[in-house]
Tab-separated table of C-alpha atoms in Angstrom:
chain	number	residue	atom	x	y	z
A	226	UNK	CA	9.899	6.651	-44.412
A	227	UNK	CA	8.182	3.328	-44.624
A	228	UNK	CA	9.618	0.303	-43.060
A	229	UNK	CA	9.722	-3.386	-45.277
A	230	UNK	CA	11.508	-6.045	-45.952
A	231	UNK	CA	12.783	-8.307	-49.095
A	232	UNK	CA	11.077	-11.352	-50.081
A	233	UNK	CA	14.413	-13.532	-50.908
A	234	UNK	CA	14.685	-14.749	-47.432
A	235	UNK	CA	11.476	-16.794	-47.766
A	236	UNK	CA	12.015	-17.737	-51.407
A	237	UNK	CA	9.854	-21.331	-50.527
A	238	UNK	CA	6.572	-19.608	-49.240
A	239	UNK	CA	3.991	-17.850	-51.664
A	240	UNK	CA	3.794	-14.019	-51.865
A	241	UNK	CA	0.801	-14.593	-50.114
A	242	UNK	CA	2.065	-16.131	-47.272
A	243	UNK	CA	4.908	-13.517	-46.661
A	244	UNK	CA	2.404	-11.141	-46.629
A	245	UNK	CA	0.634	-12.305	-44.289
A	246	UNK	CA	3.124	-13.067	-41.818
A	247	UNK	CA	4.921	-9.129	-43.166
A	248	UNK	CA	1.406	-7.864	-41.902
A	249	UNK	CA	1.173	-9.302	-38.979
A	250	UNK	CA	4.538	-8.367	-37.727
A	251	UNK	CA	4.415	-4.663	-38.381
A	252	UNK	CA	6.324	-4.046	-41.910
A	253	UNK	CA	4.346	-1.894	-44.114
A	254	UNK	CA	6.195	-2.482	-48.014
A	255	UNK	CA	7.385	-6.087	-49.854
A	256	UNK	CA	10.516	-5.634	-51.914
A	257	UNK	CA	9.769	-8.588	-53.947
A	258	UNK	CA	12.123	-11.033	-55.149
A	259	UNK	CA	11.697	-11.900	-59.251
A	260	UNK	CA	14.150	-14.133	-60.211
A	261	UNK	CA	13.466	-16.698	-63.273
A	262	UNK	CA	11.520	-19.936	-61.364
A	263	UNK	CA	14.749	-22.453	-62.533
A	264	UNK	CA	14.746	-24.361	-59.023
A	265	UNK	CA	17.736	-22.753	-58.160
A	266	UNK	CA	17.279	-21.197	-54.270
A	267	UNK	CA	20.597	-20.443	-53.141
A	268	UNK	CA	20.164	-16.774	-53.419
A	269	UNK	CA	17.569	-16.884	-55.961
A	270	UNK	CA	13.675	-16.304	-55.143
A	271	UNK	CA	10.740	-16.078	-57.601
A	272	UNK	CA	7.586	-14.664	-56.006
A	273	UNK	CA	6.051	-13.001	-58.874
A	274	UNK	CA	5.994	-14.780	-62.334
A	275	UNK	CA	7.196	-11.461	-64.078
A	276	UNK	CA	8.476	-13.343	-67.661
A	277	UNK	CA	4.417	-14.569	-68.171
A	278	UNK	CA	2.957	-11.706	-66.226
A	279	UNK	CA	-0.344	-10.588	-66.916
A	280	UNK	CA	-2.790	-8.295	-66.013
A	281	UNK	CA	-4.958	-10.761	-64.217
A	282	UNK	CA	-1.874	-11.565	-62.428
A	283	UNK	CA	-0.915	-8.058	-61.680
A	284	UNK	CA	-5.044	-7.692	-60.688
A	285	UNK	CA	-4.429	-10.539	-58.163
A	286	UNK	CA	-1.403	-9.394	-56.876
A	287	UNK	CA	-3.000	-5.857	-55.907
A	288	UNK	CA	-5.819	-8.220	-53.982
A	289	UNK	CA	-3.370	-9.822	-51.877
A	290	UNK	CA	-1.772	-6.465	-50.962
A	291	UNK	CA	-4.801	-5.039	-50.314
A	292	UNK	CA	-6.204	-7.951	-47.915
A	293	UNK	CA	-3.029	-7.133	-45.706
A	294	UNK	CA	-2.431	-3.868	-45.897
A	295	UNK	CA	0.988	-3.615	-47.985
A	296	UNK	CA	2.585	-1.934	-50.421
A	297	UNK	CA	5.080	-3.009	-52.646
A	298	UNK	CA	8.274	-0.869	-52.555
A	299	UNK	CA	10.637	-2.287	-55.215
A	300	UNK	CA	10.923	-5.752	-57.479
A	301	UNK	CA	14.315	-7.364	-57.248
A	302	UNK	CA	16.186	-8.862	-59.836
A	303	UNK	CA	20.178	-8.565	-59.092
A	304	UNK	CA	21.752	-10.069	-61.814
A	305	UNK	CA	25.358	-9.539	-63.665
A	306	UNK	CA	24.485	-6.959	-66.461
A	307	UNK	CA	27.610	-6.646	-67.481
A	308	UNK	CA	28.679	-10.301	-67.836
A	309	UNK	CA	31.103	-11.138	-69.899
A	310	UNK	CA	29.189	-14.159	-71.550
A	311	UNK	CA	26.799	-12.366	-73.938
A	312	UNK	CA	24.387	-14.653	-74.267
A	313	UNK	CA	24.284	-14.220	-70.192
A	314	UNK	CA	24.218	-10.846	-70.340
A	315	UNK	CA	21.481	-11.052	-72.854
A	316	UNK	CA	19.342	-12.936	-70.728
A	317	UNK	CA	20.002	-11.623	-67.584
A	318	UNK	CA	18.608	-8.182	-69.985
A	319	UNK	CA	15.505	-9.706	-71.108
A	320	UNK	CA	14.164	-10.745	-67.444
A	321	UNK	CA	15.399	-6.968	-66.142
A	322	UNK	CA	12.955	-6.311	-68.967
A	323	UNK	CA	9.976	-8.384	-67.842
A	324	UNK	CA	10.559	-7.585	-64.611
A	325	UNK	CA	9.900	-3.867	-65.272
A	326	UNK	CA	6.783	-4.284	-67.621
A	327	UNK	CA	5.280	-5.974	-64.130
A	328	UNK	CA	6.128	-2.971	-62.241
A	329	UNK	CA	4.558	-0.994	-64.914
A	330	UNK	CA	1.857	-3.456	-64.273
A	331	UNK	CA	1.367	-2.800	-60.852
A	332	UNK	CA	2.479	0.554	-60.440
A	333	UNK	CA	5.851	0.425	-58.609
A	334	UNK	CA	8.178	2.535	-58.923
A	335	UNK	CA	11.497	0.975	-59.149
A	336	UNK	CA	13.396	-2.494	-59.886
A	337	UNK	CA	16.375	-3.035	-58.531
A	338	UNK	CA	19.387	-4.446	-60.179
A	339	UNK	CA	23.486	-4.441	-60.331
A	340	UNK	CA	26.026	-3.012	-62.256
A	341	UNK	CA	27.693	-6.270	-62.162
A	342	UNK	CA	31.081	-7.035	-63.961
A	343	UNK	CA	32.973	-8.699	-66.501
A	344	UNK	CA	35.794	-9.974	-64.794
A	345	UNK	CA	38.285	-10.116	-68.011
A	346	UNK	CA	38.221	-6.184	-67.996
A	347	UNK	CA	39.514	-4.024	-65.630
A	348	UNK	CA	37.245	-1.380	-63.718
A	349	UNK	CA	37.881	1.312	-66.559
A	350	UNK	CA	37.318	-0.820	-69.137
A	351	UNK	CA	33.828	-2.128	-67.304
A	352	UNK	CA	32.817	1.665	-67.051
A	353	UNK	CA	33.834	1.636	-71.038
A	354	UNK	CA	31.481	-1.443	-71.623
A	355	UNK	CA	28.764	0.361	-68.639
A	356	UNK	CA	28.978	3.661	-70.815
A	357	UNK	CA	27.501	1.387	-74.145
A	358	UNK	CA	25.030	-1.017	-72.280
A	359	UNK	CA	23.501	0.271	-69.981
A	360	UNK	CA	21.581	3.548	-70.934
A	361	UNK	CA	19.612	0.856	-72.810
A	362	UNK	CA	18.163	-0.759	-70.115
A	363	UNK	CA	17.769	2.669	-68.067
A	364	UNK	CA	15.940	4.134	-71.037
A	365	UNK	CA	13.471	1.004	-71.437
A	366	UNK	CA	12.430	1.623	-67.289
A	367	UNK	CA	12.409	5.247	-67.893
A	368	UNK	CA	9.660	4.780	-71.030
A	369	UNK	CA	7.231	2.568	-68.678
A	370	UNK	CA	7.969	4.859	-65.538
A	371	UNK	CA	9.732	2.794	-63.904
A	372	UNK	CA	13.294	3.796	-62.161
A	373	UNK	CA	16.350	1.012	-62.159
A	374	UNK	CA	18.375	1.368	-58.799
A	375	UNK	CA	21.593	-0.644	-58.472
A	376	UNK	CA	22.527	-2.151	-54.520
A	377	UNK	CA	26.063	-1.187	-53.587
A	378	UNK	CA	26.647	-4.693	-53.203
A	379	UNK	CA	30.098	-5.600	-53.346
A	380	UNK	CA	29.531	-8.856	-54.927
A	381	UNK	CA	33.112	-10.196	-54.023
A	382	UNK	CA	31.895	-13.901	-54.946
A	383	UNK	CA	31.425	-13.229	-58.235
A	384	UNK	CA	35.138	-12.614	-58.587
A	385	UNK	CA	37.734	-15.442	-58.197
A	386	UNK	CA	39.650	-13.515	-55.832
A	387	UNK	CA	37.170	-11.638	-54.100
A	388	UNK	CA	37.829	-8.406	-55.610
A	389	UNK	CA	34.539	-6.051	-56.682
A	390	UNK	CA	32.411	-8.023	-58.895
A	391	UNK	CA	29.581	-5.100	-58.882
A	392	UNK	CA	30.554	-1.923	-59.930
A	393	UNK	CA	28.681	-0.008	-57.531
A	394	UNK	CA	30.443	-0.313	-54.277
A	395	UNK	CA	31.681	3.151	-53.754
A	396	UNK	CA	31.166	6.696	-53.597
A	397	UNK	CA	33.354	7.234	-56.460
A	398	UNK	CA	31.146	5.196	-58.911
A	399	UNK	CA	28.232	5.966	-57.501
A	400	UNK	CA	28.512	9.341	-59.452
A	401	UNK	CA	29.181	7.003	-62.389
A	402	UNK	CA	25.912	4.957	-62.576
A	403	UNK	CA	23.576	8.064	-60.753
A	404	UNK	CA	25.218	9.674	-64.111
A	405	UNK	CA	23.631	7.172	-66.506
A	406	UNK	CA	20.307	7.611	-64.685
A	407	UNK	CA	20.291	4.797	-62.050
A	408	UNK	CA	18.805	5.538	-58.256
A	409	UNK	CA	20.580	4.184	-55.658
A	410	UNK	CA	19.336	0.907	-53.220
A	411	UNK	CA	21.745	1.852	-50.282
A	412	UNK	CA	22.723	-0.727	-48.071
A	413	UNK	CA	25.524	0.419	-44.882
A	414	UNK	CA	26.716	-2.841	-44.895
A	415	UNK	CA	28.547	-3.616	-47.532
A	416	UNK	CA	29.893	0.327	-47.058
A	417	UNK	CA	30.750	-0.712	-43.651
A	418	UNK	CA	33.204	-3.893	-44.643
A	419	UNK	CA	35.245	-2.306	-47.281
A	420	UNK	CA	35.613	0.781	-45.021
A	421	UNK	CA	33.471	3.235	-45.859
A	422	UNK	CA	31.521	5.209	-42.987
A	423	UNK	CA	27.866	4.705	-44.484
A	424	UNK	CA	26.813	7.554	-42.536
A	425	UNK	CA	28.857	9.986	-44.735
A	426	UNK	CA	27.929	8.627	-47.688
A	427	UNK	CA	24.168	9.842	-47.168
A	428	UNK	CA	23.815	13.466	-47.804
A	429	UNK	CA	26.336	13.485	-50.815
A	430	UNK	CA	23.446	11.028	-52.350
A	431	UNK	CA	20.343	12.127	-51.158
A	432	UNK	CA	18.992	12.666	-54.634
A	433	UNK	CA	19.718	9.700	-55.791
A	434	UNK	CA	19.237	7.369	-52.876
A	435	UNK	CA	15.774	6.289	-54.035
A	436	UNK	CA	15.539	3.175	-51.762
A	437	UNK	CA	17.450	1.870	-49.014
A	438	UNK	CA	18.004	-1.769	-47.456
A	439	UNK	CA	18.895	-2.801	-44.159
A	440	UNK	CA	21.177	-5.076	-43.577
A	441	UNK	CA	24.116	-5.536	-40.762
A	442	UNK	CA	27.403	-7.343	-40.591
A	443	UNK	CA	29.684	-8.524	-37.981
A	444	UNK	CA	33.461	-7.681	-38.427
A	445	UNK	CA	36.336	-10.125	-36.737
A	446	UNK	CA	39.157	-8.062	-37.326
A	447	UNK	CA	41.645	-10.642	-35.844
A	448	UNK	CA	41.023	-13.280	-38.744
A	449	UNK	CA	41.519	-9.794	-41.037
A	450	UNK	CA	44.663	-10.148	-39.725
A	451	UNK	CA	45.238	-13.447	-41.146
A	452	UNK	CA	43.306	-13.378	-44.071
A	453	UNK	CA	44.190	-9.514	-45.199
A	454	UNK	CA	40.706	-7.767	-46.475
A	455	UNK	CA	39.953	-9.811	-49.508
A	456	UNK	CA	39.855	-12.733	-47.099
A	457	UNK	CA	40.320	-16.247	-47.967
A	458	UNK	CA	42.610	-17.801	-50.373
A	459	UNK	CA	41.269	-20.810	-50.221
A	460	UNK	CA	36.865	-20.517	-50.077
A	461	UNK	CA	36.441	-24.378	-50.130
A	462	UNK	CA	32.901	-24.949	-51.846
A	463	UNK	CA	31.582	-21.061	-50.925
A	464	UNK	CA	33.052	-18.349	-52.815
A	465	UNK	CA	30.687	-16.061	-50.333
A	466	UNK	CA	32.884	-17.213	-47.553
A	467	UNK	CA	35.631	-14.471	-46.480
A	468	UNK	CA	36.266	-15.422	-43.312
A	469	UNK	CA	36.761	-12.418	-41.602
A	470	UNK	CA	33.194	-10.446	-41.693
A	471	UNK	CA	29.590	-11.922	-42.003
A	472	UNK	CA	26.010	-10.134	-42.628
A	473	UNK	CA	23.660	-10.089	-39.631
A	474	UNK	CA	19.784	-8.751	-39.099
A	475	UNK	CA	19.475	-4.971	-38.094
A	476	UNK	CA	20.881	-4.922	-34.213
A	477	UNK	CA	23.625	-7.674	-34.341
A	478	UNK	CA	26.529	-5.664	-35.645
A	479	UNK	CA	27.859	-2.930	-35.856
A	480	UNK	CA	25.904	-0.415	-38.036
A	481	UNK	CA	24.741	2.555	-35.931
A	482	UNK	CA	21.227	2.468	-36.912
A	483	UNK	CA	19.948	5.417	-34.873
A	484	UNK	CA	22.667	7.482	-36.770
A	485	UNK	CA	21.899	6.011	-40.254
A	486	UNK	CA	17.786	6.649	-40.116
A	487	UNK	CA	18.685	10.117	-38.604
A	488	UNK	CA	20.605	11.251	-41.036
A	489	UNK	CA	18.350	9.369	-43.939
A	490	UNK	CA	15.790	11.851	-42.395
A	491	UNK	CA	18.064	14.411	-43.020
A	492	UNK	CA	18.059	14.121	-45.658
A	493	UNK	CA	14.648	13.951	-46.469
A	494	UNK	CA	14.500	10.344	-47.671
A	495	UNK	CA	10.693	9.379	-47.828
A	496	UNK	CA	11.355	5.952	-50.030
A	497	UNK	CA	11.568	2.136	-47.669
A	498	UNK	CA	13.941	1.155	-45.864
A	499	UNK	CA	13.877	-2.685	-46.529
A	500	UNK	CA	15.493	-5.487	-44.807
A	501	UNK	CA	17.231	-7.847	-46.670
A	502	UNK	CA	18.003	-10.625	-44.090
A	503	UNK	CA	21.063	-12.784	-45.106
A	504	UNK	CA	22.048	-13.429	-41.452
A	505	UNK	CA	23.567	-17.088	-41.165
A	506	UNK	CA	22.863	-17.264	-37.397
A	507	UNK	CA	19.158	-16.600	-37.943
A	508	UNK	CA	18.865	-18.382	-41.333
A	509	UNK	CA	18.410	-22.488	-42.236
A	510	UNK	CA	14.960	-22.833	-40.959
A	511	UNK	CA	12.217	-21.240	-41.997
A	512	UNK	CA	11.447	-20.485	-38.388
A	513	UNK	CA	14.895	-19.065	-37.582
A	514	UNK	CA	14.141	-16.501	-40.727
A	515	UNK	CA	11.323	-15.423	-39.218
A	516	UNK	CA	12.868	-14.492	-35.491
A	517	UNK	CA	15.439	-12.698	-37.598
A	518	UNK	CA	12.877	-10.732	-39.354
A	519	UNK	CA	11.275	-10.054	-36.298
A	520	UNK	CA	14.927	-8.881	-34.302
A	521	UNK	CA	15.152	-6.526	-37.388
A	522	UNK	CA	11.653	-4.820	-36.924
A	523	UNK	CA	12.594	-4.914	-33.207
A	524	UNK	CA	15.294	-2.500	-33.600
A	525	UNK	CA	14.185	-0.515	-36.574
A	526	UNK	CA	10.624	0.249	-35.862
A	527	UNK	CA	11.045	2.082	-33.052
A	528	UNK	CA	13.421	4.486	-35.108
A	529	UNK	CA	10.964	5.510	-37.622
A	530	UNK	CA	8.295	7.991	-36.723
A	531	UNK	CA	4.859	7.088	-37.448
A	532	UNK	CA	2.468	9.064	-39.358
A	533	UNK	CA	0.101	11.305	-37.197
C-alpha cells in the first residue's frame, strides 16, 4: 500500500508545484485532478491538459515525477455520466475519454469517475439507463488498459433534496457497477454518514476495491435531530451544506483509521490510499490546505508499513 493524495485541493498551483511540496512531505502517488480548464474552481481542478494531451506532454509529465520521486496513482474526472441533459452527458463522455487516452499516455492504471444520476428517473430506472451507457465508456478504458473506478460519493448536492445523486453509494449497487466492469475508489466517509460501517464493507469488495481515498467527516447528531438525515430544507446559496455532518482530514473525525488500513491489508489491497482533503476548517488558504495535508500524513503514515 502506497500512501498519496488528490490534486483538487490545490487546483491554483502547477502539477509541478504539488509535487514538490507532495515530495517533500512524505506522500509517494498524485491522484491528479483533470477537469476541463473553464475557470471554474469550486470543486473543479485541471492539472493535466488531458483534452490537447500529447506525447511531449505526457514525456514532460514523467520528468516532473521523476525529479521528485512520485508516482501517479489515478486521474480524476468525477463528472455526472448519467445526466439527464444529453448534450451534458455527452460531454461530460468525451473528456472521460481524453482523460483516459492520457493515462494510456502515461501508463496509469485507472481514472476515476461517478455513476452520477439523472434526477427525473428513479434509482431503477437510472440502473435501466446505467445498463445502456455505460459499458461504453468501460469498454473504451478497457481497449487502452486503462480501468474506470467510480467514488462512492454520495453526491447529495446534485439532488434538490439531497437524496443520492451518484449511484454508487452502497453495498447494494456496488455489485451493480463492479458488474458492468467498474473498480471501486473507496472512500469510509461518505459510508460513514449514511450509516454504513466502512469497515464491513471491505472484504465483501476486495476484488474490486482497486483504489481507495481518505477522507474523514465529523457527525453532529443533535442538528440530525433537527434537520432529519437528508439535512437542510432550506441550503441558502450551498446545496453541499447539510447541516448536520461535515468532511474533515484523516484524524479529525470519526473514521477508525487503524481499523480501516488493517483490514484494507486484509485484504490484500496493494493499490493508494489517497487523500482527498475537503476539510472546511483546514481549507480557504492555500496555507491552511497544506497543514491539512500534512495532519492527514500525520496520522496515516505511521499506519502503513514501509517497504524493507
Amino acid at each position: 500500500m502506497k500512501l498519496g493524495m488528490l490534486t483538487a485541493c490545490l487546483s491554483g498551483w502547477s502539477l509541478e508545484r504539488i509535487a514538490a511540496f507532495a515530495a517533500e512531505q512524505g506522500y509517494e502517488r498524485l491522484e491528479v485532478a483533470v477537469w476541463p480548464d473553464t475557470g471554474s474552481r469550486d470543486f473543479e481542478a485541471a492539472h493535466l491538459p488531458v483534452a490537447t494531451f500529447t506525447e511531449s506532454d505526457a514525456d514532460a509529465t514523467r520528468e516532473v515525477l521523476d525529479r521528485y520521486g512520485l508516482e501517479l496513482s489515478a486521474l480524476a474526472y468525477y463528472e455526472n455520466n448519467l445526466h439527464h441533459d444529453t448534450d451534458h452527458r455527452a460531454a461530460v463522455k468525451e473528456h472521460l475519454f481524453h482523460a483516459v487516452d492520457a493515462a494510456a499516455m502515461l501508463g496509469v492504471p485507472s481514472v476515476g469517475t461517478f455513476v452520477g444520476r439523472d434526477n427525473t428517473l428513479s434509482v431503477r430506472d437510472n440502473m435501466a439507463l446505467g445498463d445502456r451507457v455505460l459499458p461504453e465508456l468501460v469498454d473504451y478504458a478497457g481497449e487502452r488498459g486503462v480501468r474506470l473506478i467510480v467514488e462512492n460519493c454520495v453526491m447529495e448536492g446534485w439532488h434538490p433534496d439531497g437524496y443520492p445523486g451518484n449511484l454508487a453509494y452502497s453495498p447494494e449497487l456496488w455489485h451493480w457497477v463492479t458488474g458492468l466492469g467498474f473498480g471501486l475508489n473507496w472512500d469510509p466517509s461518505h459510508l460513514t454518514w449514511i450509516g454504513i460501517d466502512p469497515v464491513e464493507t471491505i472484504l465483501p469488495f476486495a476484488e474490486h476495491i482497486v483504489h481507495a481515498q481518505a477522507k474523514d467527516v465529523e457527525l453532529f447528531p443533535r442538528k440530525r435531530d433537527e434537520y432529519g438525515f437528508f439535512g437542510k430544507v432550506d441550503k441558502g446559496d450551498d446545496p453541499w451544506d447539510m447541516g448536520w455532518w461535515r468532511f474533515r482530514v484523516p484524524g479529525r473525525g470519526v473514521v477508525d483509521w487503524p481499523h480501516v488500513v488493517d483490514r484494507l491489508y486484509e485484504a490484500g489491497f496493494t493499490g493508494t490510499l489517497s487523500v482527498e482533503h475537503e476539510d472546511p476548517l483546514w481549507g480557504g488558504t492555500d496555507e491552511k490546505v497544506l497543514e491539512g495535508l500534512r495532519i492527514a500524513h500525520r496520522t496515516l503514515r505511521p499506519l502503513i508499513a514501509r517497504e524493507s
